[in-house]
Every structure is written in C-alpha cells, then in structure tokens.
PDB file of C-alpha atoms in Angstrom:
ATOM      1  CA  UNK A  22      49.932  42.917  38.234  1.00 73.00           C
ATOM      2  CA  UNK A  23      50.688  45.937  35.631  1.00 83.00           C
ATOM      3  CA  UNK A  24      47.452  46.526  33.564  1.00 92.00           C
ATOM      4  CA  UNK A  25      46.736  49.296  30.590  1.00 95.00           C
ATOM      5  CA  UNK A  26      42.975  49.526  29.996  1.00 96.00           C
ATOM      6  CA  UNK A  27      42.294  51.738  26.490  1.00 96.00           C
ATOM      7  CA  UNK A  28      37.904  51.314  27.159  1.00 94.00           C
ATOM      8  CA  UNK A  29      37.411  53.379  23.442  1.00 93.00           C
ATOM      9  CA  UNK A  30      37.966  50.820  20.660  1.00 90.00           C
ATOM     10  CA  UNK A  31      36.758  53.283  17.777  1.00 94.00           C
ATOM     11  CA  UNK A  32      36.579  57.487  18.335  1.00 94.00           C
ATOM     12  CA  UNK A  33      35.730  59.960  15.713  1.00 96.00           C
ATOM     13  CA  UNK A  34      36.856  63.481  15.244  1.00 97.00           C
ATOM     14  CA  UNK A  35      35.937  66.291  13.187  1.00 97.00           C
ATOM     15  CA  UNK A  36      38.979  67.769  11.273  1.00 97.00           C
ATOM     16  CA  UNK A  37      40.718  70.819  13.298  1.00 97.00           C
ATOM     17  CA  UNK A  38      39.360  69.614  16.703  1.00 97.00           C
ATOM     18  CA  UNK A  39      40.853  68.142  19.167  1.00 98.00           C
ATOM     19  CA  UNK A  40      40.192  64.564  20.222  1.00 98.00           C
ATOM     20  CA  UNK A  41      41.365  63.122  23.974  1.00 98.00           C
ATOM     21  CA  UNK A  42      42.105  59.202  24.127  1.00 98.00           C
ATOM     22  CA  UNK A  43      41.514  57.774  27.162  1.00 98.00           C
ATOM     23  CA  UNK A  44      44.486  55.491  29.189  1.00 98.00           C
ATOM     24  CA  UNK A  45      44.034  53.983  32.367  1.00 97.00           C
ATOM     25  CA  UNK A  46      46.939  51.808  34.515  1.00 97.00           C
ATOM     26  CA  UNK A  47      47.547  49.647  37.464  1.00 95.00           C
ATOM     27  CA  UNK A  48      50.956  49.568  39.164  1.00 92.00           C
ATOM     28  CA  UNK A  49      52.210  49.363  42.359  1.00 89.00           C
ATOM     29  CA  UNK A  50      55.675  50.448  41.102  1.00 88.00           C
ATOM     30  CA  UNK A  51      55.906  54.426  42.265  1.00 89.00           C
ATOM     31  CA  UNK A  52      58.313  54.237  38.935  1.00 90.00           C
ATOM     32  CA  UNK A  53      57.191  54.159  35.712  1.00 92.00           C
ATOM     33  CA  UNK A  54      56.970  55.544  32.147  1.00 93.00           C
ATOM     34  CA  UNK A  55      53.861  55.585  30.179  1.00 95.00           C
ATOM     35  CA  UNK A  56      53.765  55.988  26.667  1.00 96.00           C
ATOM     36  CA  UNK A  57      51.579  56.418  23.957  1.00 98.00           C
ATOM     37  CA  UNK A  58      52.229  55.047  20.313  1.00 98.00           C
ATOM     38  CA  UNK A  59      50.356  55.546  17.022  1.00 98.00           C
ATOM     39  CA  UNK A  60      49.543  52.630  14.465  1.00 97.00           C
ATOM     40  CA  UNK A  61      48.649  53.934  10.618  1.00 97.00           C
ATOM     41  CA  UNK A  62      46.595  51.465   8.202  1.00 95.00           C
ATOM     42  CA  UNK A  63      50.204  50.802   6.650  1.00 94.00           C
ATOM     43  CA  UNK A  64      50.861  48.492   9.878  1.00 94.00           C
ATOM     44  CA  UNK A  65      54.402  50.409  11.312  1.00 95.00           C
ATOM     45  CA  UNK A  66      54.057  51.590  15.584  1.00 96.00           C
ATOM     46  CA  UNK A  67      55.042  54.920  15.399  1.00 96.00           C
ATOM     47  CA  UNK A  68      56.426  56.433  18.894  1.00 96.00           C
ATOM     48  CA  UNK A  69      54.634  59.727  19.967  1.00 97.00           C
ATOM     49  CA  UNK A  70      54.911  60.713  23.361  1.00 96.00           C
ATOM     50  CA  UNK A  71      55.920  59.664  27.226  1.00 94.00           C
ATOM     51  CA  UNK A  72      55.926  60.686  30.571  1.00 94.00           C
ATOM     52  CA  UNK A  73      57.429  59.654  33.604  1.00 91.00           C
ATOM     53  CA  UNK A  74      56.093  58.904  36.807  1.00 92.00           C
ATOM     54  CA  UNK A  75      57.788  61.559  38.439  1.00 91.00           C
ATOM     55  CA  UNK A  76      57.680  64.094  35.754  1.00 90.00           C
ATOM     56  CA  UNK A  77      56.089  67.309  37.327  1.00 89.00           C
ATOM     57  CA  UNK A  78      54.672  68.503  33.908  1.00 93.00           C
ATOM     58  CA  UNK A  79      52.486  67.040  31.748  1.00 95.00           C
ATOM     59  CA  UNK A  80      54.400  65.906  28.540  1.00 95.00           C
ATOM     60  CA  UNK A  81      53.898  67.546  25.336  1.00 96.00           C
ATOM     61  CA  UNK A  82      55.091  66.883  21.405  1.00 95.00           C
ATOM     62  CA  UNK A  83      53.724  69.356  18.533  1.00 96.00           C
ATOM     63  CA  UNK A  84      50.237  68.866  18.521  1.00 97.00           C
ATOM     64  CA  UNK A  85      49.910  65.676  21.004  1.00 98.00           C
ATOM     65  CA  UNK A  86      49.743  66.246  24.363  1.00 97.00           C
ATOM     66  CA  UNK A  87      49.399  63.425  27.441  1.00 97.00           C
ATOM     67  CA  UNK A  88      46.908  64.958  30.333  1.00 96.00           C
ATOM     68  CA  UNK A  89      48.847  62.795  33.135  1.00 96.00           C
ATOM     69  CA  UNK A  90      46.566  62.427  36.337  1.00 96.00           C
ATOM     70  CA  UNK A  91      48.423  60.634  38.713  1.00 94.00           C
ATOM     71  CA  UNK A  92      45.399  59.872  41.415  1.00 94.00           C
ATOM     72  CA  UNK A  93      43.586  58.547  38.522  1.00 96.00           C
ATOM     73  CA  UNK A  94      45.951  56.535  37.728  1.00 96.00           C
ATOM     74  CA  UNK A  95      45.409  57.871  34.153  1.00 97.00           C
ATOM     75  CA  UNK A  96      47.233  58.891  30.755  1.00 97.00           C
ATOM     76  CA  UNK A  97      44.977  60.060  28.081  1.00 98.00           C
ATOM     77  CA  UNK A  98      46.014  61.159  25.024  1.00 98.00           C
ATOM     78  CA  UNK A  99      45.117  64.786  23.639  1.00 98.00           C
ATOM     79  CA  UNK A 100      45.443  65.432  20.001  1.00 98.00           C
ATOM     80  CA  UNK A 101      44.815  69.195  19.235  1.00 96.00           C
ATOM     81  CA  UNK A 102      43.540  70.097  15.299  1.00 96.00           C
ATOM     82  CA  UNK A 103      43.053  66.764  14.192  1.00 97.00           C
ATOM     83  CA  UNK A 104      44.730  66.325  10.702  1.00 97.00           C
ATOM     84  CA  UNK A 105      43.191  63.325   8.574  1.00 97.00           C
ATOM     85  CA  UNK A 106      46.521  61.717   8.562  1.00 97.00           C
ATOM     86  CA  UNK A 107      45.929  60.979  12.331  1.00 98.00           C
ATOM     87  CA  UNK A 108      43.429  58.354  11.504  1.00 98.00           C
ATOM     88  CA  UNK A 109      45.275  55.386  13.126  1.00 97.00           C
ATOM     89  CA  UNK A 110      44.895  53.208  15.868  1.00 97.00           C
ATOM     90  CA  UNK A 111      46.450  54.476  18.955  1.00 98.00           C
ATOM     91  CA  UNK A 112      48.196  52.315  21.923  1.00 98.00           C
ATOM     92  CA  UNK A 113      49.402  53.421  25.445  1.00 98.00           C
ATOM     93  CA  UNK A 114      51.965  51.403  27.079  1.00 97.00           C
ATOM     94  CA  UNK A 115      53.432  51.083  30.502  1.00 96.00           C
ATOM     95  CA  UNK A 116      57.065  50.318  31.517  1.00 93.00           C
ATOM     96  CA  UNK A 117      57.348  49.592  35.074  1.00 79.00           C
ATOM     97  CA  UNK A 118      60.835  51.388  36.600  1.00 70.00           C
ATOM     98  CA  UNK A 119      61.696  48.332  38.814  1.00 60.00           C
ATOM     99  CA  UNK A 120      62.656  46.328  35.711  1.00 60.00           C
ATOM    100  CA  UNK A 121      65.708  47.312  33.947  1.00 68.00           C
ATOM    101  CA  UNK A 122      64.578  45.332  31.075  1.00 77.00           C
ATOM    102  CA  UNK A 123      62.588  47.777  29.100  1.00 83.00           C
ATOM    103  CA  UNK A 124      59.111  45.805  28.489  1.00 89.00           C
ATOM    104  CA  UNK A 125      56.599  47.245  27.779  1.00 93.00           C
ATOM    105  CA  UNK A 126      52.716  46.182  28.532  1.00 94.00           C
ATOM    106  CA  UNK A 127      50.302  47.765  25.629  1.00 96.00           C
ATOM    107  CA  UNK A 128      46.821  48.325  26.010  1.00 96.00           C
ATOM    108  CA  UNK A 129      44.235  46.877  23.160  1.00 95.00           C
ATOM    109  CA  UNK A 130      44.289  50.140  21.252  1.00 96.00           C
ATOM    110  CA  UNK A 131      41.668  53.180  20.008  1.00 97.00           C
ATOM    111  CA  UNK A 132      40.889  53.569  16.473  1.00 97.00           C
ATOM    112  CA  UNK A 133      40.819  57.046  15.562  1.00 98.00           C
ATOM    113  CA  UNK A 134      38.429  57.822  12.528  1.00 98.00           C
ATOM    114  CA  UNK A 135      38.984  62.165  11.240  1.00 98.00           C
ATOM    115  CA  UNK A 136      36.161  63.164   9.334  1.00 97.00           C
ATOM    116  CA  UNK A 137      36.880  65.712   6.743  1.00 95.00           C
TER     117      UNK A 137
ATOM    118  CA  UNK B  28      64.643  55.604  11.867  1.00 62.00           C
ATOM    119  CA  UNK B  29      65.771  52.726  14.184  1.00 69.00           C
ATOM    120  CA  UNK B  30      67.522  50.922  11.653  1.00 89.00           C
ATOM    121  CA  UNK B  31      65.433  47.779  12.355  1.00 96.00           C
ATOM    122  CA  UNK B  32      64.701  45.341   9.257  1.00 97.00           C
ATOM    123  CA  UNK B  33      61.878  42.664   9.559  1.00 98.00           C
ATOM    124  CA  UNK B  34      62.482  39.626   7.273  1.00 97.00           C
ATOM    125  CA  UNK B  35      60.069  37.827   5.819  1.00 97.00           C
ATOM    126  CA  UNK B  36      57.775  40.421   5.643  1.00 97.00           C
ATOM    127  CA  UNK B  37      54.589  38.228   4.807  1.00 97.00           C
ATOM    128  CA  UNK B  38      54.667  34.482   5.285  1.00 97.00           C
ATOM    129  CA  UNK B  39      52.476  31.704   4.459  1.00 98.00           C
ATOM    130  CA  UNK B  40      52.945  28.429   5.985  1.00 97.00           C
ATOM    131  CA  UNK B  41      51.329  25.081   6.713  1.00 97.00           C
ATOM    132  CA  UNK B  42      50.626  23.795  10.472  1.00 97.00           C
ATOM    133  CA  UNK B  43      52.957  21.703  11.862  1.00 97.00           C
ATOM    134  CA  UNK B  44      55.858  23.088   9.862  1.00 96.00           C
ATOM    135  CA  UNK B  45      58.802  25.084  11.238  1.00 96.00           C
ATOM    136  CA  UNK B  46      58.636  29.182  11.163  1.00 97.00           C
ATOM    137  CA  UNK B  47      62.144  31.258  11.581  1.00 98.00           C
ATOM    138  CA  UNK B  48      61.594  35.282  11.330  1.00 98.00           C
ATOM    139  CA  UNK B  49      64.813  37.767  11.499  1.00 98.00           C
ATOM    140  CA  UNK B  50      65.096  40.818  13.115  1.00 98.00           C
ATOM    141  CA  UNK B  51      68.162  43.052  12.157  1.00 98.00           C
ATOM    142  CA  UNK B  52      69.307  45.831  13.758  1.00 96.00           C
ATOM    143  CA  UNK B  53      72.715  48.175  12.437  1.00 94.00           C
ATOM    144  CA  UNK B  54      72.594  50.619  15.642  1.00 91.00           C
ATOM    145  CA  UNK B  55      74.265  47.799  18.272  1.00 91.00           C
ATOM    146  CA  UNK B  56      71.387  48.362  21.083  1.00 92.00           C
ATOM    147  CA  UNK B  57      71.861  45.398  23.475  1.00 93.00           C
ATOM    148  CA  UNK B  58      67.657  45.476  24.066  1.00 94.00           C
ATOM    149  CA  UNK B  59      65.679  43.423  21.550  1.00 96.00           C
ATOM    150  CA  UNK B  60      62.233  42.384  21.506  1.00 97.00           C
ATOM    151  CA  UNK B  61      59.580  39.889  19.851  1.00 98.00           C
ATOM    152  CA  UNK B  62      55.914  40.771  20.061  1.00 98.00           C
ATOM    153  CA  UNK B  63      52.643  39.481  18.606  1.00 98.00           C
ATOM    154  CA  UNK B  64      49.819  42.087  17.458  1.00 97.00           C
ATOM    155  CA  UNK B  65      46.725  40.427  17.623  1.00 94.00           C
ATOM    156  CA  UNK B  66      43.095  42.060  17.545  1.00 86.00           C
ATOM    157  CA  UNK B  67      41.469  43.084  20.626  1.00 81.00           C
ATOM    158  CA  UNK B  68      44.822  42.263  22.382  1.00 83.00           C
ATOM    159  CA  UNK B  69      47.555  44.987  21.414  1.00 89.00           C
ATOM    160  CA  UNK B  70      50.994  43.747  21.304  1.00 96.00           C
ATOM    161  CA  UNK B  71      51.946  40.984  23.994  1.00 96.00           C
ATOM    162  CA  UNK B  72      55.941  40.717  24.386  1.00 96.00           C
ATOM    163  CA  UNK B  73      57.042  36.914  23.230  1.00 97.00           C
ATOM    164  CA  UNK B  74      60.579  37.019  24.633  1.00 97.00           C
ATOM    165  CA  UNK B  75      63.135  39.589  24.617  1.00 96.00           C
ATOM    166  CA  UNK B  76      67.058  39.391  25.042  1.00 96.00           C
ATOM    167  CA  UNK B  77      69.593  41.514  27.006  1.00 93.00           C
ATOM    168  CA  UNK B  78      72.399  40.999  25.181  1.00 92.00           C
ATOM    169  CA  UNK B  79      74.175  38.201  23.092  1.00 94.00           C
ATOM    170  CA  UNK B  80      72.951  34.888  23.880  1.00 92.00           C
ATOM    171  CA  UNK B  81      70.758  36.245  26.942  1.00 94.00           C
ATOM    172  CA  UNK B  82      67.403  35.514  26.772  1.00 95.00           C
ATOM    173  CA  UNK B  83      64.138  35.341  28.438  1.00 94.00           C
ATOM    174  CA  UNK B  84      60.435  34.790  28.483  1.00 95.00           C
ATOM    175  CA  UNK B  85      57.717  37.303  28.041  1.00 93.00           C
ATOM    176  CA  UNK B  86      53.709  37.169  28.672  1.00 91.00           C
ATOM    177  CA  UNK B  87      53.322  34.888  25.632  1.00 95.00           C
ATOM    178  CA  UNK B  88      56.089  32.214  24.932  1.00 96.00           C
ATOM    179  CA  UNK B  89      54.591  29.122  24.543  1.00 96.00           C
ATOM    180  CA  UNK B  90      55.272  27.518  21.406  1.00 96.00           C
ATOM    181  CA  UNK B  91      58.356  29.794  20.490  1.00 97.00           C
ATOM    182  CA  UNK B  92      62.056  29.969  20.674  1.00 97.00           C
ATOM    183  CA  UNK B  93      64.257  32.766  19.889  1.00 97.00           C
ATOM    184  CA  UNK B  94      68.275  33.065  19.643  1.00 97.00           C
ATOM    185  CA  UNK B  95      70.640  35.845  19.169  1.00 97.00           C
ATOM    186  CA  UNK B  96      74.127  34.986  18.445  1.00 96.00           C
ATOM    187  CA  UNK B  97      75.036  38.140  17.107  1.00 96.00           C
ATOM    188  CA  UNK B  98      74.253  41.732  18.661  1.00 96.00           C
ATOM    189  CA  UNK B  99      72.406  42.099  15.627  1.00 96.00           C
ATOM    190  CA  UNK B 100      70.600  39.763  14.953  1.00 97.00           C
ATOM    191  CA  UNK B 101      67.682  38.407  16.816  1.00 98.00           C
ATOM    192  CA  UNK B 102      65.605  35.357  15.599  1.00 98.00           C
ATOM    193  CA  UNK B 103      62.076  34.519  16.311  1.00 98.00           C
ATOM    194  CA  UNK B 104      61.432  30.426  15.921  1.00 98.00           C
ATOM    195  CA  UNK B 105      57.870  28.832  15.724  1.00 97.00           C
ATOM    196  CA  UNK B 106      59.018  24.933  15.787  1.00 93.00           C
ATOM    197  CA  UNK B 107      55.849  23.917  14.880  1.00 96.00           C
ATOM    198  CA  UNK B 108      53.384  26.080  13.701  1.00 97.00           C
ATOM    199  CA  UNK B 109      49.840  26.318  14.791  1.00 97.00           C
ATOM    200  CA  UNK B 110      46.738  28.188  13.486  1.00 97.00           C
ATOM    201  CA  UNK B 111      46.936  30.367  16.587  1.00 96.00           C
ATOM    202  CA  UNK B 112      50.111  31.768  16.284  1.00 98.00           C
ATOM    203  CA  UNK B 113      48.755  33.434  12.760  1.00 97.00           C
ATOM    204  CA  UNK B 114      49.893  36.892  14.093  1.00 98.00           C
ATOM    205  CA  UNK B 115      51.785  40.056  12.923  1.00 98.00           C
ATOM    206  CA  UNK B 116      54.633  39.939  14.480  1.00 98.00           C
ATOM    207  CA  UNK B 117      57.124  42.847  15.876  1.00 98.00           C
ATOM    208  CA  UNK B 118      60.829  43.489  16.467  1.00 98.00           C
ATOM    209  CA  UNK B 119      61.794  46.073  18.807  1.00 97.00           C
ATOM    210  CA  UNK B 120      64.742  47.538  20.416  1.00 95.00           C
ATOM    211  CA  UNK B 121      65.153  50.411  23.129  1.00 91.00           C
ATOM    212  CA  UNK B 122      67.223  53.302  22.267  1.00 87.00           C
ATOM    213  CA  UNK B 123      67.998  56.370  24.222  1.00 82.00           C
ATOM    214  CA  UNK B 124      67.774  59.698  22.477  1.00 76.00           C
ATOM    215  CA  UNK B 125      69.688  62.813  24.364  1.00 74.00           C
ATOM    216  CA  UNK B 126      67.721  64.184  26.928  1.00 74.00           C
ATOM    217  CA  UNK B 127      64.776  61.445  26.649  1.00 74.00           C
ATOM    218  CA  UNK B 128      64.416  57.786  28.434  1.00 82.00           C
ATOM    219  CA  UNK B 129      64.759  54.262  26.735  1.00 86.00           C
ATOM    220  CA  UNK B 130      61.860  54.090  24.307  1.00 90.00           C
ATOM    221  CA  UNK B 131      60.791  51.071  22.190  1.00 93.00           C
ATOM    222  CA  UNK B 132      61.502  51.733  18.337  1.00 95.00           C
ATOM    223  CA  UNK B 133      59.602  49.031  15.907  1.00 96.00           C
ATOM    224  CA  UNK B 134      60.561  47.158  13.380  1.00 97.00           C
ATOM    225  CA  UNK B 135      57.941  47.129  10.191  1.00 96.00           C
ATOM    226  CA  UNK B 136      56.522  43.998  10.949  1.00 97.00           C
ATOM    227  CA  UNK B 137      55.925  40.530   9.844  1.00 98.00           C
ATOM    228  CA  UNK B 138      52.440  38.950   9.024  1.00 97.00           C
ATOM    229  CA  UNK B 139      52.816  35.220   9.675  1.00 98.00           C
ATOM    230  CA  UNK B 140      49.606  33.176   8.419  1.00 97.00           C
ATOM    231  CA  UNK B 141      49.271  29.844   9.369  1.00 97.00           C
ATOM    232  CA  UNK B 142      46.925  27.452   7.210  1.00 96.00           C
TER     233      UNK B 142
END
C-alpha cells in the first residue's frame, strides 16, 4: 500500500539558511507524482512544488527546491534563505499514476519554526 | 486562486445531530474532493467525485455522505454527528495549469466541532 512518512514533526531554522524537510514513500506504481504543500498558522494548504516519477531533473520553484532520490525512495524538501514567513507546517503528498482519479495520500506534516 | 469557497466556515454542533458543509467551485473542474485534517494524521481523503452525481469512497468514509448534483457544487453530509468527526475539513479540486500536471488546489477550510 502507498505510504508518505514526514519522521520531523517540528524543525527550526535560522533566518537566511536553508532548511531540508525530509519525505519518504512506498509505491509499487513506477508512476507517480510527489508533491509538497505548505500550511501557514492562518489554516489555507498552499501548493509549492512537484515532481514526477519520471522527471529526469530535480524540480525547482524560487527558493524551494525537491532533492528527488529515486533509490531512496525519497522527496525532501529544500528551502534556501529561510524567510520568517515560511514558518508553516509543511506536507508531502503522493499521487499514484495508475489512478486517474487524482488522490492524493499526505504525510503527517513538519512544522517549520524561522528564528529571526 | 482556485475559485473554491468553503461554507460554513466554523461550525458548532451537538452529537447526534445532522452536519451539511458546501464546497463551491466557479472554474467547472470535474475532480472534487473532501478531506479531514486532523493532528498527527495530515489530511485523509473522505470521498471524492468524478463528475456529476459520480461518487466514491476514500480512506475515511465512515459516517459520511456526500452528493454533487451540480458541477459545482459538492456537499459533505455528517448524518449524525459524533465527537470524532470534530475535524477541519477540506475541499479540493485538481486543475491543470499549462505545462504542469493535475495538482490539488484547496479550499479555505471548515472547522467542524462537535460537542
């Protein structure tokens, strides 16, 4: 069965650096998207980032970047010079490409704390 | 903006009574989905629909009902509330931006408590 395993519930960064979240999956779908989303103390999920199974590159959006290691079976998170608006909680997700139907299986999320 | 709308936004209710959220949606996506946000847990998907008057299960159904009539309109039902569905609940739908895949846009939310 599809699994997303987020083992930091609470990180904290020093302004300007860069943090990595940690992601870890179970599939035995060779297709699927992985996707990371971003939770503020106001309550709304926020879309960041995804990457394919396939995708050759690891993806990349302004300062968020996903460090995609396929053997792993990982999808961790980079955030490069942290802002203090980035304190949120964070959630990767997995969409398995053998279901046309879109869900989406979440992890149990990361706080992220950025110390000014 | 996904043009999603979450209504009520906070609810208080009483167990054993019935519980109807909305989720409204002015973009026509035919994917729309009901999740519960509970601590330690993430989001776990409640049911989801494919279209008007297709629906089906998700991870965490028991004890709700959902209809969609109308492609914009999808409706979350609690017939009889319990203490453990106090929740914030979700709306989603999928939505394809040029050059990207499907991706899950949220709705603002709706914090259900049930006394």
């Amino acid at each position: 069965a599809q699994k997303i395993t987020q083992t930091q519930p609470g990180m904290f960064v020093q302004e300007k650096e860069a943090v990595t979240l940690d992601c870890t999956y179970d599939t035995s779908d060779p297709s699927y998207g992985l996707f990371w989303y971003k939770q503020p103390s106001s309550g709304e999920m926020i879309f960041l980032i995804y990457q394919g199974s396939y995708d050759q590159q690891n993806a990349t959006e302004g300062r968020y970047s996903l460090n995609f290691q396929k053997a792993r079976k990982s999808a961790n998170l980079v955030i490069s010079a942290s802002q203090l608006g980035d304190s949120a909680m964070y959630f990767c997700a997995m969409r398995e490409g053998g279901s046309n139907t879109g869900k989406l299986i979440f992890g149990q999320g990361t706080t992220l704390q950025v110390k000014p | 903006d996904a043009g999603i709308t979450q209504s009520p936004r906070h609810k208080v209710t009483e167990t054993g009574t019935p519980v109807t959220l909305r989720c409204h949606q002015t973009e026509n996506h035919r994917y729309m989905y009901w999740y519960r946000q509970d601590p330690g847990h993430g989001l776990r998907l409640i049911h989801y629909s494919y279209g008007v008057k297709d629906t089906d299960k998700g991870e965490v159904s028991d004890g709700y009902s959902v209809s969609r009539s109308k492609t914009e309109d999808f409706l979350l039902t609690l017939e009889s509330a319990t203490s453990s569905q106090t929740s914030v609940y979700f709306c989603a739908i999928n939505k394809r931006l040029e050059g990207s895949t499907d991706t899950q846009y949220f709705g603002p939310g709706t914090r259900l408590t049930v006394l």
